[in-house]
Amino acid sequence: MTAANIIDGKAFAEGLRTRIATVAADFEAKAGRKAGLAVVLVGEDPASQVYVRNKGKQTVAAGMESFEHKLPADTSEADLLAVVEQLNADPAVDGILVQLPLPAHMNEQKVIATINPDKDVDGFHVVNVGRLATGLPGFVPCTPLGCVMLLKDRLGSLSGLDAVVIGRSNIVGKPMAQLLIAESCTVTVAHSRTKDLAEVVRRADIVVAAVGRPEMVKGDWLKPGATVIDVGINRVPAAEEGKTRLVGDVDFASAAAVAGAITPVPGGVGPMTIAVLLRNTVVAAHRNVGLSLDESAL
Ligand code: NAD
């Protein structure tokens, strides 16, 4: 393994945020207001609180307006839907994100379906899922879009490559597969019922692991030279008593010895997610007021 085969998502995300800040400043000059992102958090889940705090900080650092709505865990679904409706109607809000997971008494699909699809910067609304599937412009979920950006930055054209996506979630696996189809890859989606997973992975020029199982994908599953994108974020016990560390779904040491390029965890896909959220927000802002923007340059 050499440093050259590490895909540095942290550095890429930093560059993306710099480009976004320039575009956000240009938007403000032309529209007479900042692009705005509203984040709604229900309850006190510690991980969600950290995500929301980071999103807010990075939104402001990129020169955009951050609106945070923190609601108690016992908020009724009707009250949450009323907040979403109010944000739909607010012209200062270009993007709306409802932090998941929601408390058990709420229907996540119903809440997402209430967001105006043109403000759905997470890309989870069925309208945006349909737009992605049919090749129409919409909003694409941030994590898989970030993965494709890293892949294209490393490989250039992805056309004709064999890609295996491990995982079929609505948030990562399925949109990832759609994006790779749109890039003209030959795509296989593997999941918990896939037979001979190692054999399936061995065919791939591109492997995207989005499973949630620590270090599951081993180096000897990979075709030599394959590009490996590790979406997994798993907290496992560290060598030092009482401490923990983060690992991906790929066994980094063995995989990096075989892969042509690989994302580390942390510092690979993770930093891309919020950067792409900011990208989607500044894109939404331009579309919402009818200003033109070369979205492919972002
Ligand atoms: P999920 O639990 O919704 O889906 C996991 C998928 O893995 C399922 O489709 C399941 O079929 C598949 N799977 C489970 N066991 C398997 C096995 N043994 N073999 C093959 N496939 C198997 O998870 P998700 O929301 O898609 O997230 C996946 C991972 O990505 C998690 O570690 C999560 O923390 C991480 N994640 C990271 C980011 C980020 O910002 N970097 C964003 C979202 C998710």
Short mmCIF file of C-alpha atoms and ligand atoms in Angstrom, two decimals:
data_model
loop_
_atom_site.label_atom_id
_atom_site.label_comp_id
_atom_site.label_asym_id
_atom_site.label_seq_id
_atom_site.Cartn_x
_atom_site.Cartn_y
_atom_site.Cartn_z
CA MET A 1 0.00 0.00 0.00
CA THR A 2 1.19 3.52 -0.74
CA ALA A 3 -0.24 6.87 0.32
CA ALA A 4 -1.09 7.33 -3.37
CA ASN A 5 -3.83 4.74 -3.22
CA ILE A 6 -5.64 6.42 -0.31
CA ILE A 7 -8.64 8.47 -1.42
CA ASP A 8 -8.57 11.52 0.86
CA GLY A 9 -12.23 12.42 1.33
CA LYS A 10 -11.38 15.02 3.95
CA ALA A 11 -9.24 17.00 1.49
CA PHE A 12 -11.81 16.59 -1.32
CA ALA A 13 -14.62 17.77 0.98
CA GLU A 14 -12.56 20.81 1.97
CA GLY A 15 -12.08 21.74 -1.69
CA LEU A 16 -15.80 21.24 -2.35
CA ARG A 17 -16.70 23.49 0.60
CA THR A 18 -14.40 26.21 -0.78
CA ARG A 19 -16.14 26.02 -4.19
CA ILE A 20 -19.54 26.10 -2.45
CA ALA A 21 -18.55 29.21 -0.44
CA THR A 22 -17.70 31.04 -3.68
CA VAL A 23 -21.03 30.04 -5.25
CA ALA A 24 -22.92 30.95 -2.04
CA ALA A 25 -21.34 34.43 -2.02
CA ASP A 26 -22.29 34.89 -5.67
CA PHE A 27 -25.86 33.79 -4.86
CA GLU A 28 -26.08 36.32 -2.02
CA ALA A 29 -24.85 39.12 -4.29
CA LYS A 30 -27.41 38.27 -6.97
CA ALA A 31 -30.42 37.23 -4.85
CA GLY A 32 -30.00 39.82 -2.08
CA ARG A 33 -30.15 37.14 0.61
CA LYS A 34 -28.14 34.13 1.74
CA ALA A 35 -29.02 30.58 0.72
CA GLY A 36 -30.74 28.96 3.71
CA LEU A 37 -30.77 25.45 5.19
CA ALA A 38 -33.27 24.45 7.88
CA VAL A 39 -32.47 21.42 10.02
CA VAL A 40 -35.14 19.90 12.24
CA LEU A 41 -34.10 17.72 15.15
CA VAL A 42 -36.65 15.87 17.27
CA GLY A 43 -35.43 14.49 20.62
CA GLU A 44 -32.03 14.24 22.23
CA ASP A 45 -30.22 11.44 20.39
CA PRO A 46 -26.54 12.29 21.11
CA ALA A 47 -25.21 11.25 17.66
CA SER A 48 -27.97 13.27 15.93
CA GLN A 49 -27.16 16.30 18.10
CA VAL A 50 -23.50 16.13 16.98
CA TYR A 51 -24.53 15.83 13.29
CA VAL A 52 -26.93 18.76 13.56
CA ARG A 53 -24.34 20.93 15.32
CA ASN A 54 -21.74 20.15 12.61
CA LYS A 55 -24.24 20.81 9.83
CA GLY A 56 -25.10 24.20 11.35
CA LYS A 57 -21.45 25.21 11.77
CA GLN A 58 -20.46 24.18 8.25
CA THR A 59 -23.53 25.90 6.75
CA VAL A 60 -22.56 29.21 8.35
CA ALA A 61 -18.86 28.73 7.44
CA ALA A 62 -19.91 28.33 3.78
CA GLY A 63 -21.70 31.71 3.90
CA MET A 64 -25.22 30.33 4.15
CA GLU A 65 -28.00 30.83 6.69
CA SER A 66 -28.63 28.00 9.16
CA PHE A 67 -32.06 27.62 10.76
CA GLU A 68 -32.21 25.05 13.57
CA HIS A 69 -35.49 23.74 14.94
CA LYS A 70 -35.03 21.58 18.03
CA LEU A 71 -38.23 19.91 19.16
CA PRO A 72 -38.76 17.78 22.29
CA ALA A 73 -38.89 13.98 21.90
CA ASP A 74 -42.61 13.94 22.78
CA THR A 75 -43.57 16.36 19.97
CA SER A 76 -46.64 15.04 18.16
CA GLU A 77 -46.34 14.03 14.51
CA ALA A 78 -48.93 16.71 13.65
CA ASP A 79 -46.78 19.41 15.28
CA LEU A 80 -43.68 18.22 13.38
CA LEU A 81 -45.63 18.25 10.11
CA ALA A 82 -46.77 21.81 10.89
CA VAL A 83 -43.11 22.88 11.32
CA VAL A 84 -42.22 21.26 7.97
CA GLU A 85 -45.16 23.02 6.27
CA GLN A 86 -44.05 26.33 7.72
CA LEU A 87 -40.51 25.77 6.34
CA ASN A 88 -41.97 24.77 2.94
CA ALA A 89 -43.69 28.16 2.84
CA ASP A 90 -40.70 30.21 4.07
CA PRO A 91 -38.90 31.90 1.13
CA ALA A 92 -35.69 32.25 3.20
CA VAL A 93 -35.45 28.44 3.44
CA ASP A 94 -34.01 26.71 0.35
CA GLY A 95 -33.29 23.32 1.87
CA ILE A 96 -35.05 21.32 4.61
CA LEU A 97 -33.53 18.39 6.40
CA VAL A 98 -35.35 16.40 9.06
CA GLN A 99 -32.71 14.53 11.05
CA LEU A 100 -33.36 10.78 11.15
CA PRO A 101 -34.07 8.61 13.00
CA LEU A 102 -37.30 10.13 14.32
CA PRO A 103 -38.89 8.94 17.58
CA ALA A 104 -40.84 5.68 17.23
CA HIS A 105 -44.28 7.36 17.42
CA MET A 106 -43.63 9.16 14.13
CA ASN A 107 -43.96 7.85 10.58
CA GLU A 108 -40.71 8.81 8.84
CA GLN A 109 -42.11 8.27 5.34
CA LYS A 110 -45.06 10.55 6.06
CA VAL A 111 -42.77 13.28 7.42
CA ILE A 112 -40.40 13.07 4.43
CA ALA A 113 -43.38 13.09 2.05
CA THR A 114 -44.47 16.43 3.57
CA ILE A 115 -41.21 18.19 2.60
CA ASN A 116 -41.48 20.17 -0.64
CA PRO A 117 -39.44 18.00 -3.09
CA ASP A 118 -37.71 21.16 -4.37
CA LYS A 119 -36.41 21.81 -0.84
CA ASP A 120 -35.63 18.13 -0.11
CA VAL A 121 -31.82 18.49 -0.05
CA ASP A 122 -31.46 15.01 1.48
CA GLY A 123 -33.05 13.51 -1.65
CA PHE A 124 -35.26 11.12 0.34
CA HIS A 125 -38.68 12.25 -0.96
CA VAL A 126 -40.24 9.69 -3.34
CA VAL A 127 -40.41 12.37 -6.03
CA ASN A 128 -36.63 12.76 -5.88
CA VAL A 129 -36.15 8.98 -5.72
CA GLY A 130 -38.22 8.77 -8.92
CA ARG A 131 -36.34 11.62 -10.56
CA LEU A 132 -33.02 9.85 -9.85
CA ALA A 133 -34.37 6.58 -11.24
CA THR A 134 -35.60 8.24 -14.43
CA GLY A 135 -32.66 10.61 -14.98
CA LEU A 136 -34.53 13.84 -14.22
CA PRO A 137 -32.90 16.67 -12.29
CA GLY A 138 -33.76 16.51 -8.59
CA PHE A 139 -31.86 16.00 -5.37
CA VAL A 140 -29.68 12.97 -4.77
CA PRO A 141 -28.93 11.61 -1.26
CA CYS A 142 -25.71 13.19 0.02
CA THR A 143 -23.62 10.15 0.97
CA PRO A 144 -23.91 8.25 -2.34
CA LEU A 145 -23.47 11.45 -4.36
CA GLY A 146 -20.29 12.10 -2.37
CA CYS A 147 -19.08 8.55 -3.19
CA VAL A 148 -19.59 9.15 -6.93
CA MET A 149 -17.71 12.44 -6.73
CA LEU A 150 -14.75 10.65 -5.12
CA LEU A 151 -14.88 7.89 -7.73
CA LYS A 152 -14.97 10.29 -10.68
CA ASP A 153 -12.20 12.39 -9.18
CA ARG A 154 -10.01 9.28 -8.93
CA LEU A 155 -11.00 7.34 -12.05
CA GLY A 156 -12.33 9.93 -14.50
CA SER A 157 -14.98 8.17 -16.57
CA LEU A 158 -16.66 5.20 -14.88
CA SER A 159 -18.23 4.02 -18.14
CA GLY A 160 -18.21 0.25 -18.66
CA LEU A 161 -16.73 -0.57 -15.25
CA ASP A 162 -18.14 -3.42 -13.17
CA ALA A 163 -19.45 -2.07 -9.85
CA VAL A 164 -20.68 -4.01 -6.84
CA VAL A 165 -22.68 -2.16 -4.19
CA ILE A 166 -22.99 -4.09 -0.93
CA GLY A 167 -26.15 -2.95 0.85
CA ARG A 168 -29.60 -2.03 -0.47
CA SER A 169 -30.77 0.69 1.94
CA ASN A 170 -32.87 3.58 0.65
CA ILE A 171 -30.30 6.04 2.02
CA VAL A 172 -27.10 4.57 0.56
CA GLY A 173 -27.22 1.28 -1.37
CA LYS A 174 -30.14 1.88 -3.75
CA PRO A 175 -29.32 5.49 -4.73
CA MET A 176 -25.65 4.47 -5.07
CA ALA A 177 -26.67 1.78 -7.57
CA GLN A 178 -28.81 4.29 -9.51
CA LEU A 179 -25.95 6.79 -9.70
CA LEU A 180 -23.52 4.14 -10.95
CA ILE A 181 -26.04 3.03 -13.61
CA ALA A 182 -26.25 6.69 -14.68
CA GLU A 183 -22.44 6.68 -14.99
CA SER A 184 -22.76 3.65 -17.33
CA CYS A 185 -21.32 1.09 -14.93
CA THR A 186 -22.53 -2.51 -14.94
CA VAL A 187 -24.00 -2.66 -11.45
CA THR A 188 -24.60 -5.57 -9.08
CA VAL A 189 -26.37 -4.89 -5.79
CA ALA A 190 -25.42 -7.39 -3.09
CA HIS A 191 -27.18 -7.69 0.29
CA SER A 192 -27.70 -9.92 3.29
CA ARG A 193 -29.15 -12.75 1.17
CA THR A 194 -26.47 -12.68 -1.55
CA LYS A 195 -24.80 -16.05 -2.12
CA ASP A 196 -20.99 -16.21 -2.38
CA LEU A 197 -20.52 -12.52 -1.61
CA ALA A 198 -16.71 -12.78 -1.85
CA GLU A 199 -17.05 -14.22 -5.39
CA VAL A 200 -19.43 -11.42 -6.41
CA VAL A 201 -17.09 -8.75 -5.02
CA ARG A 202 -14.09 -10.33 -6.81
CA ARG A 203 -15.61 -9.37 -10.20
CA ALA A 204 -15.79 -5.68 -9.39
CA ASP A 205 -13.66 -2.80 -10.62
CA ILE A 206 -15.53 -0.64 -8.09
CA VAL A 207 -16.69 -1.89 -4.69
CA VAL A 208 -18.97 0.23 -2.51
CA ALA A 209 -19.51 -1.22 0.97
CA ALA A 210 -22.56 0.15 2.84
CA VAL A 211 -23.43 -2.61 5.26
CA GLY A 212 -22.78 -1.57 8.87
CA ARG A 213 -20.63 -4.62 9.69
CA PRO A 214 -17.13 -3.85 10.96
CA GLU A 215 -14.31 -4.90 8.59
CA MET A 216 -16.47 -7.46 6.76
CA VAL A 217 -14.92 -7.07 3.29
CA LYS A 218 -11.46 -8.65 3.21
CA GLY A 219 -8.53 -7.96 0.92
CA ASP A 220 -8.71 -11.43 -0.66
CA TRP A 221 -12.30 -10.67 -1.81
CA LEU A 222 -10.99 -7.93 -4.12
CA LYS A 223 -9.85 -7.92 -7.72
CA PRO A 224 -6.31 -6.50 -7.67
CA GLY A 225 -6.44 -2.80 -8.53
CA ALA A 226 -10.14 -2.38 -7.62
CA THR A 227 -11.34 0.97 -6.28
CA VAL A 228 -12.93 0.55 -2.87
CA ILE A 229 -15.38 3.03 -1.31
CA ASP A 230 -16.07 2.25 2.34
CA VAL A 231 -19.27 3.90 3.55
CA GLY A 232 -19.45 1.99 6.85
CA ILE A 233 -19.00 3.77 10.16
CA ASN A 234 -18.71 1.26 13.01
CA ARG A 235 -17.53 1.93 16.55
CA VAL A 236 -15.54 -0.99 17.97
CA PRO A 237 -13.49 -1.50 21.16
CA ALA A 238 -9.93 -0.14 20.85
CA ALA A 239 -6.78 -1.88 22.12
CA GLU A 240 -6.71 0.46 25.10
CA GLU A 241 -9.13 -0.61 27.86
CA GLY A 242 -12.43 1.33 27.82
CA LYS A 243 -11.66 3.19 24.57
CA THR A 244 -13.32 2.81 21.18
CA ARG A 245 -12.29 3.52 17.60
CA LEU A 246 -14.06 3.86 14.25
CA VAL A 247 -13.69 1.26 11.49
CA GLY A 248 -15.41 0.84 8.16
CA ASP A 249 -17.13 -2.15 6.56
CA VAL A 250 -13.83 -2.99 4.83
CA ASP A 251 -10.81 -4.55 6.53
CA PHE A 252 -8.57 -1.62 5.62
CA ALA A 253 -5.14 -3.21 6.11
CA SER A 254 -5.75 -6.28 3.93
CA ALA A 255 -7.85 -4.37 1.36
CA ALA A 256 -5.37 -1.51 0.92
CA ALA A 257 -2.69 -4.05 0.00
CA VAL A 258 -4.79 -5.25 -2.98
CA ALA A 259 -6.91 -2.22 -3.98
CA GLY A 260 -5.86 0.32 -6.57
CA ALA A 261 -7.45 2.99 -4.40
CA ILE A 262 -9.43 2.97 -1.15
CA THR A 263 -11.21 5.40 1.18
CA PRO A 264 -10.08 5.25 4.82
CA VAL A 265 -12.44 5.37 7.82
CA PRO A 266 -12.43 7.98 9.21
CA GLY A 267 -11.45 10.58 6.61
CA GLY A 268 -12.97 9.00 3.49
CA VAL A 269 -16.69 9.10 2.73
CA GLY A 270 -17.69 10.57 6.12
CA PRO A 271 -16.58 14.18 5.51
CA MET A 272 -18.29 14.17 2.09
CA THR A 273 -21.83 13.85 3.43
CA ILE A 274 -22.20 17.34 4.95
CA ALA A 275 -20.20 18.94 2.12
CA VAL A 276 -22.68 17.47 -0.40
CA LEU A 277 -25.59 18.64 1.76
CA LEU A 278 -24.23 22.19 1.44
CA ARG A 279 -23.83 21.63 -2.30
CA ASN A 280 -27.44 20.50 -2.61
CA THR A 281 -28.58 23.53 -0.59
CA VAL A 282 -26.80 26.09 -2.76
CA VAL A 283 -28.13 24.28 -5.86
CA ALA A 284 -31.66 24.41 -4.38
CA ALA A 285 -31.27 28.13 -3.68
CA HIS A 286 -30.41 28.85 -7.32
CA ARG A 287 -33.27 26.72 -8.63
CA ASN A 288 -35.77 28.21 -6.16
CA VAL A 289 -35.16 31.78 -7.34
CA GLY A 290 -34.51 30.88 -11.00
CA LEU A 291 -30.80 31.80 -11.09
CA SER A 292 -28.62 29.77 -13.44
CA LEU A 293 -25.73 27.71 -12.08
CA ASP A 294 -23.31 25.23 -13.65
CA GLU A 295 -24.21 22.44 -11.23
CA SER A 296 -21.73 20.02 -12.79
CA ALA A 297 -18.85 22.28 -11.70
CA LEU A 298 -19.73 21.79 -8.04
P1 NAD B 1 -28.78 -0.28 6.65
O1 NAD B 1 -28.68 -1.06 7.92
O2 NAD B 1 -30.02 0.46 6.33
O3 NAD B 1 -28.50 -1.27 5.42
C1 NAD B 1 -27.48 -2.23 5.48
C2 NAD B 1 -27.54 -3.09 4.24
O4 NAD B 1 -26.50 -4.07 4.33
C3 NAD B 1 -28.85 -3.85 4.07
O5 NAD B 1 -29.35 -3.58 2.77
C4 NAD B 1 -28.48 -5.33 4.21
O6 NAD B 1 -29.13 -6.15 3.23
C5 NAD B 1 -27.00 -5.32 3.93
N1 NAD B 1 -26.32 -6.37 4.71
C6 NAD B 1 -26.44 -6.63 6.02
N2 NAD B 1 -25.68 -7.69 6.37
C7 NAD B 1 -25.06 -8.10 5.25
C8 NAD B 1 -24.16 -9.15 4.96
N3 NAD B 1 -23.73 -9.98 5.90
N4 NAD B 1 -23.74 -9.27 3.69
C9 NAD B 1 -24.16 -8.43 2.72
N5 NAD B 1 -25.01 -7.41 2.94
C10 NAD B 1 -25.47 -7.26 4.19
O7 NAD B 1 -27.49 0.68 6.66
P2 NAD B 1 -27.18 2.04 5.84
O8 NAD B 1 -27.99 3.15 6.41
O9 NAD B 1 -27.18 1.80 4.39
O10 NAD B 1 -25.67 2.27 6.33
C11 NAD B 1 -24.65 1.33 6.04
C12 NAD B 1 -23.37 1.77 6.75
O11 NAD B 1 -23.00 3.05 6.24
C13 NAD B 1 -23.49 1.95 8.25
O12 NAD B 1 -22.24 1.60 8.84
C14 NAD B 1 -23.71 3.44 8.42
O13 NAD B 1 -23.25 3.92 9.66
C15 NAD B 1 -22.87 3.98 7.30
N6 NAD B 1 -23.31 5.29 6.80
C16 NAD B 1 -22.37 6.25 6.66
C17 NAD B 1 -22.72 7.49 6.17
C18 NAD B 1 -21.66 8.53 6.01
O14 NAD B 1 -21.90 9.70 6.11
N7 NAD B 1 -20.46 8.19 5.71
C19 NAD B 1 -24.04 7.77 5.83
C20 NAD B 1 -24.99 6.77 5.94
C21 NAD B 1 -24.61 5.52 6.44
#
